[in-house]
Amino acid sequence: NLLYGSWGWRYVDNGEEESPNTVKNDSVWGVGLRHYSGRSWQTDLRYKKGSHDVKVPGSRDMSLDIETYSLTIAYNIDVAQTFRLFAGGGFGVSHAESDADWDVHPALTMGFTWAATDLIHITGSMDTNISRFKGVVDGRDNDYVLKGMPTEFTLSVGLAF
């Protein structure tokens, strides 16, 4: 098992071609718990949160907090005795600060884990949540759906137990 904290960068694509809206990519932090099932499989339960500036022409700029809980299962490939690559998927639930609803969506993960010591593990990952947020952008009607698809590039430090 592994308990870890992460910090990184989140890319938010607003999902529209030639959109008048811009969503600033910004930092993201998180915590997680990983369980290994043998050498080849891992299950991660994660929480991540980040805040992003949104610019809408003709309206005031706003801040959008996005938080996500995800549960993923990934397959591991041993590259060396202390270094593994992984890729997998699962599902997540996301919430944008001004959105009353939680969105259930697919979640994808890929990355590496390096056991620096028996107790300390370093993980680098790219995690994508295919989420949709309705009515969260000021200046757009309440039926407008922000198709954010936040993708996080994070580095985690964990304690194995």
C-alpha atoms as a printed R data frame, in Angstrom:
    type eleno elety resid chain resno       x      y       z
1   ATOM     1    CA   ASN     A     1   0.000  0.000   0.000
2   ATOM     2    CA   LEU     A     2   1.054  3.579  -0.624
3   ATOM     3    CA   LEU     A     3  -0.227  6.847   0.870
4   ATOM     4    CA   TYR     A     4   0.871  9.854  -1.196
5   ATOM     5    CA   GLY     A     5   0.578 13.575  -1.785
6   ATOM     6    CA   SER     A     6   0.912 15.155  -5.212
7   ATOM     7    CA   TRP     A     7   1.448 18.517  -6.850
8   ATOM     8    CA   GLY     A     8   1.499 19.400 -10.505
9   ATOM     9    CA   TRP     A     9  -0.039 21.253 -13.404
10  ATOM    10    CA   ARG     A    10  -3.564 20.921 -14.815
11  ATOM    11    CA   TYR     A    11  -4.411 21.597 -18.451
12  ATOM    12    CA   VAL     A    12  -8.080 22.491 -18.963
13  ATOM    13    CA   ASP     A    13  -9.415 22.379 -22.506
14  ATOM    14    CA   ASN     A    14 -12.786 24.103 -22.752
15  ATOM    15    CA   GLY     A    15 -13.756 21.702 -25.554
16  ATOM    16    CA   GLU     A    16 -15.006 24.276 -28.063
17  ATOM    17    CA   GLU     A    17 -13.480 25.190 -31.386
18  ATOM    18    CA   GLU     A    18 -12.892 28.936 -31.649
19  ATOM    19    CA   SER     A    19 -14.435 29.515 -28.221
20  ATOM    20    CA   PRO     A    20 -14.661 33.038 -26.844
21  ATOM    21    CA   ASN     A    21 -13.899 31.595 -23.394
22  ATOM    22    CA   THR     A    22 -10.383 30.905 -22.136
23  ATOM    23    CA   VAL     A    23  -9.597 28.737 -19.124
24  ATOM    24    CA   LYS     A    24  -6.172 29.269 -17.557
25  ATOM    25    CA   ASN     A    25  -4.093 26.160 -16.944
26  ATOM    26    CA   ASP     A    26  -2.795 26.174 -13.391
27  ATOM    27    CA   SER     A    27  -1.419 24.145 -10.505
28  ATOM    28    CA   VAL     A    28  -3.237 21.227  -8.912
29  ATOM    29    CA   TRP     A    29  -2.638 19.352  -5.665
30  ATOM    30    CA   GLY     A    30  -3.914 16.032  -4.434
31  ATOM    31    CA   VAL     A    31  -3.741 13.093  -2.067
32  ATOM    32    CA   GLY     A    32  -4.194  9.419  -2.768
33  ATOM    33    CA   LEU     A    33  -4.139  5.866  -1.525
34  ATOM    34    CA   ARG     A    34  -2.795  3.035  -3.674
35  ATOM    35    CA   HIS     A    35  -3.234 -0.691  -3.134
36  ATOM    36    CA   TYR     A    36  -1.109 -3.220  -5.018
37  ATOM    37    CA   SER     A    37  -2.662 -6.554  -5.978
38  ATOM    38    CA   GLY     A    38   0.403 -8.655  -6.716
39  ATOM    39    CA   ARG     A    39   3.187 -7.236  -8.905
40  ATOM    40    CA   SER     A    40   1.027 -6.348 -11.887
41  ATOM    41    CA   TRP     A    41  -2.043 -4.439 -10.669
42  ATOM    42    CA   GLN     A    42  -2.642 -1.279  -8.676
43  ATOM    43    CA   THR     A    43  -5.825  0.466  -7.533
44  ATOM    44    CA   ASP     A    44  -5.721  4.196  -6.779
45  ATOM    45    CA   LEU     A    45  -8.269  6.277  -4.891
46  ATOM    46    CA   ARG     A    46  -7.430  9.982  -5.430
47  ATOM    47    CA   TYR     A    47  -8.630 13.461  -4.537
48  ATOM    48    CA   LYS     A    48  -7.357 16.456  -6.562
49  ATOM    49    CA   LYS     A    49  -8.187 20.155  -6.458
50  ATOM    50    CA   GLY     A    50  -7.169 23.207  -8.472
51  ATOM    51    CA   SER     A    51  -8.373 26.735  -9.185
52  ATOM    52    CA   HIS     A    52  -8.506 28.211 -12.701
53  ATOM    53    CA   ASP     A    53  -9.160 31.710 -14.033
54  ATOM    54    CA   VAL     A    54 -11.840 31.890 -16.730
55  ATOM    55    CA   LYS     A    55 -12.109 34.827 -19.136
56  ATOM    56    CA   VAL     A    56 -15.395 35.420 -20.948
57  ATOM    57    CA   PRO     A    57 -15.598 38.393 -23.359
58  ATOM    58    CA   GLY     A    58 -18.216 40.912 -22.254
59  ATOM    59    CA   SER     A    59 -18.327 39.543 -18.702
60  ATOM    60    CA   ARG     A    60 -16.172 39.783 -15.603
61  ATOM    61    CA   ASP     A    61 -13.292 37.359 -15.148
62  ATOM    62    CA   MET     A    62 -14.051 34.553 -12.753
63  ATOM    63    CA   SER     A    63 -12.278 31.819 -10.834
64  ATOM    64    CA   LEU     A    64 -13.358 28.198 -11.176
65  ATOM    65    CA   ASP     A    65 -12.382 25.639  -8.529
66  ATOM    66    CA   ILE     A    66 -12.450 22.059  -9.802
67  ATOM    67    CA   GLU     A    67 -12.250 19.097  -7.453
68  ATOM    68    CA   THR     A    68 -12.168 15.452  -8.485
69  ATOM    69    CA   TYR     A    69 -12.370 12.092  -6.763
70  ATOM    70    CA   SER     A    70 -11.285  9.150  -8.907
71  ATOM    71    CA   LEU     A    71 -10.909  5.394  -8.627
72  ATOM    72    CA   THR     A    72  -8.639  3.759 -11.212
73  ATOM    73    CA   ILE     A    73  -7.163  0.333 -11.832
74  ATOM    74    CA   ALA     A    74  -3.854  0.157 -13.693
75  ATOM    75    CA   TYR     A    75  -1.570 -2.539 -15.044
76  ATOM    76    CA   ASN     A    76   2.120 -2.337 -14.064
77  ATOM    77    CA   ILE     A    77   5.127 -3.282 -16.179
78  ATOM    78    CA   ASP     A    78   8.420 -3.792 -14.337
79  ATOM    79    CA   VAL     A    79  11.215 -1.917 -16.122
80  ATOM    80    CA   ALA     A    80  13.706 -2.527 -13.306
81  ATOM    81    CA   GLN     A    81  13.491 -3.941  -9.805
82  ATOM    82    CA   THR     A    82  12.531 -0.519  -8.364
83  ATOM    83    CA   PHE     A    83  10.940  1.149 -11.416
84  ATOM    84    CA   ARG     A    84   7.484  0.443 -12.932
85  ATOM    85    CA   LEU     A    85   5.379  1.893 -15.711
86  ATOM    86    CA   PHE     A    86   1.581  1.804 -15.407
87  ATOM    87    CA   ALA     A    87  -1.537  2.578 -17.438
88  ATOM    88    CA   GLY     A    88  -5.208  2.110 -16.694
89  ATOM    89    CA   GLY     A    89  -8.630  3.576 -16.269
90  ATOM    90    CA   GLY     A    90 -11.661  3.831 -14.076
91  ATOM    91    CA   PHE     A    91 -14.205  6.459 -13.151
92  ATOM    92    CA   GLY     A    92 -14.299  9.751 -11.327
93  ATOM    93    CA   VAL     A    93 -16.706 12.323  -9.950
94  ATOM    94    CA   SER     A    94 -15.939 16.017 -10.407
95  ATOM    95    CA   HIS     A    95 -17.436 19.232  -9.138
96  ATOM    96    CA   ALA     A    96 -16.883 22.810 -10.282
97  ATOM    97    CA   GLU     A    97 -17.346 25.415  -7.548
98  ATOM    98    CA   SER     A    98 -20.440 27.105  -8.992
99  ATOM    99    CA   ASP     A    99 -21.941 23.856 -10.330
100 ATOM   100    CA   ALA     A   100 -24.574 22.296  -8.080
101 ATOM   101    CA   ASP     A   101 -24.146 18.868  -9.650
102 ATOM   102    CA   TRP     A   102 -21.375 16.302  -9.430
103 ATOM   103    CA   ASP     A   103 -20.398 14.857 -12.817
104 ATOM   104    CA   VAL     A   104 -19.634 11.105 -13.068
105 ATOM   105    CA   HIS     A   105 -17.147 10.408 -15.862
106 ATOM   106    CA   PRO     A   106 -14.406  8.117 -17.199
107 ATOM   107    CA   ALA     A   107 -10.893  8.600 -15.769
108 ATOM   108    CA   LEU     A   108  -7.592  7.567 -17.393
109 ATOM   109    CA   THR     A   109  -4.127  7.290 -15.836
110 ATOM   110    CA   MET     A   110  -0.575  6.533 -16.968
111 ATOM   111    CA   GLY     A   111   2.862  7.064 -15.474
112 ATOM   112    CA   PHE     A   112   5.735  5.596 -13.508
113 ATOM   113    CA   THR     A   113   6.568  4.654  -9.930
114 ATOM   114    CA   TRP     A   114  10.108  4.543  -8.591
115 ATOM   115    CA   ALA     A   115  10.823  3.007  -5.195
116 ATOM   116    CA   ALA     A   116  13.584  5.360  -3.991
117 ATOM   117    CA   THR     A   117  13.746  3.328  -0.760
118 ATOM   118    CA   ASP     A   118  11.604  0.581   0.747
119 ATOM   119    CA   LEU     A   119   9.425  3.290   2.365
120 ATOM   120    CA   ILE     A   120   9.584  6.240  -0.062
121 ATOM   121    CA   HIS     A   121   8.070  5.968  -3.552
122 ATOM   122    CA   ILE     A   122   8.067  8.693  -6.235
123 ATOM   123    CA   THR     A   123   5.312  8.665  -8.870
124 ATOM   124    CA   GLY     A   124   4.936 10.760 -12.008
125 ATOM   125    CA   SER     A   125   1.579 10.542 -13.720
126 ATOM   126    CA   MET     A   126  -0.729 11.966 -16.346
127 ATOM   127    CA   ASP     A   127  -4.381 11.685 -15.343
128 ATOM   128    CA   THR     A   128  -7.332 12.678 -17.534
129 ATOM   129    CA   ASN     A   129 -10.909 13.105 -16.329
130 ATOM   130    CA   ILE     A   130 -13.505 13.388 -19.090
131 ATOM   131    CA   SER     A   131 -15.812 15.668 -17.101
132 ATOM   132    CA   ARG     A   132 -18.596 18.089 -18.056
133 ATOM   133    CA   PHE     A   133 -19.705 21.123 -16.021
134 ATOM   134    CA   LYS     A   134 -23.094 22.736 -16.672
135 ATOM   135    CA   GLY     A   135 -23.866 26.401 -16.001
136 ATOM   136    CA   VAL     A   136 -20.492 27.301 -14.449
137 ATOM   137    CA   VAL     A   137 -19.337 30.083 -16.801
138 ATOM   138    CA   ASP     A   138 -20.565 33.630 -16.090
139 ATOM   139    CA   GLY     A   139 -21.947 35.359 -19.160
140 ATOM   140    CA   ARG     A   140 -23.158 32.087 -20.723
141 ATOM   141    CA   ASP     A   141 -26.635 30.653 -20.222
142 ATOM   142    CA   ASN     A   142 -27.249 27.929 -17.637
143 ATOM   143    CA   ASP     A   143 -27.531 25.270 -20.361
144 ATOM   144    CA   TYR     A   144 -23.940 25.933 -21.491
145 ATOM   145    CA   VAL     A   145 -21.706 22.930 -20.738
146 ATOM   146    CA   LEU     A   146 -17.983 23.459 -20.152
147 ATOM   147    CA   LYS     A   147 -16.314 20.330 -21.525
148 ATOM   148    CA   GLY     A   148 -13.193 20.758 -19.453
149 ATOM   149    CA   MET     A   149 -11.508 17.363 -19.709
150 ATOM   150    CA   PRO     A   150  -8.883 18.376 -17.096
151 ATOM   151    CA   THR     A   151  -5.571 16.591 -17.648
152 ATOM   152    CA   GLU     A   152  -3.118 16.650 -14.763
153 ATOM   153    CA   PHE     A   153   0.630 16.147 -14.900
154 ATOM   154    CA   THR     A   154   1.700 15.455 -11.323
155 ATOM   155    CA   LEU     A   155   4.646 14.337  -9.248
156 ATOM   156    CA   SER     A   156   3.822 12.445  -6.048
157 ATOM   157    CA   VAL     A   157   5.801 11.418  -3.007
158 ATOM   158    CA   GLY     A   158   4.415  8.491  -1.060
159 ATOM   159    CA   LEU     A   159   4.984  6.420   2.037
160 ATOM   160    CA   ALA     A   160   4.758  2.655   1.507
161 ATOM   161    CA   PHE     A   161   3.200  0.600   4.307
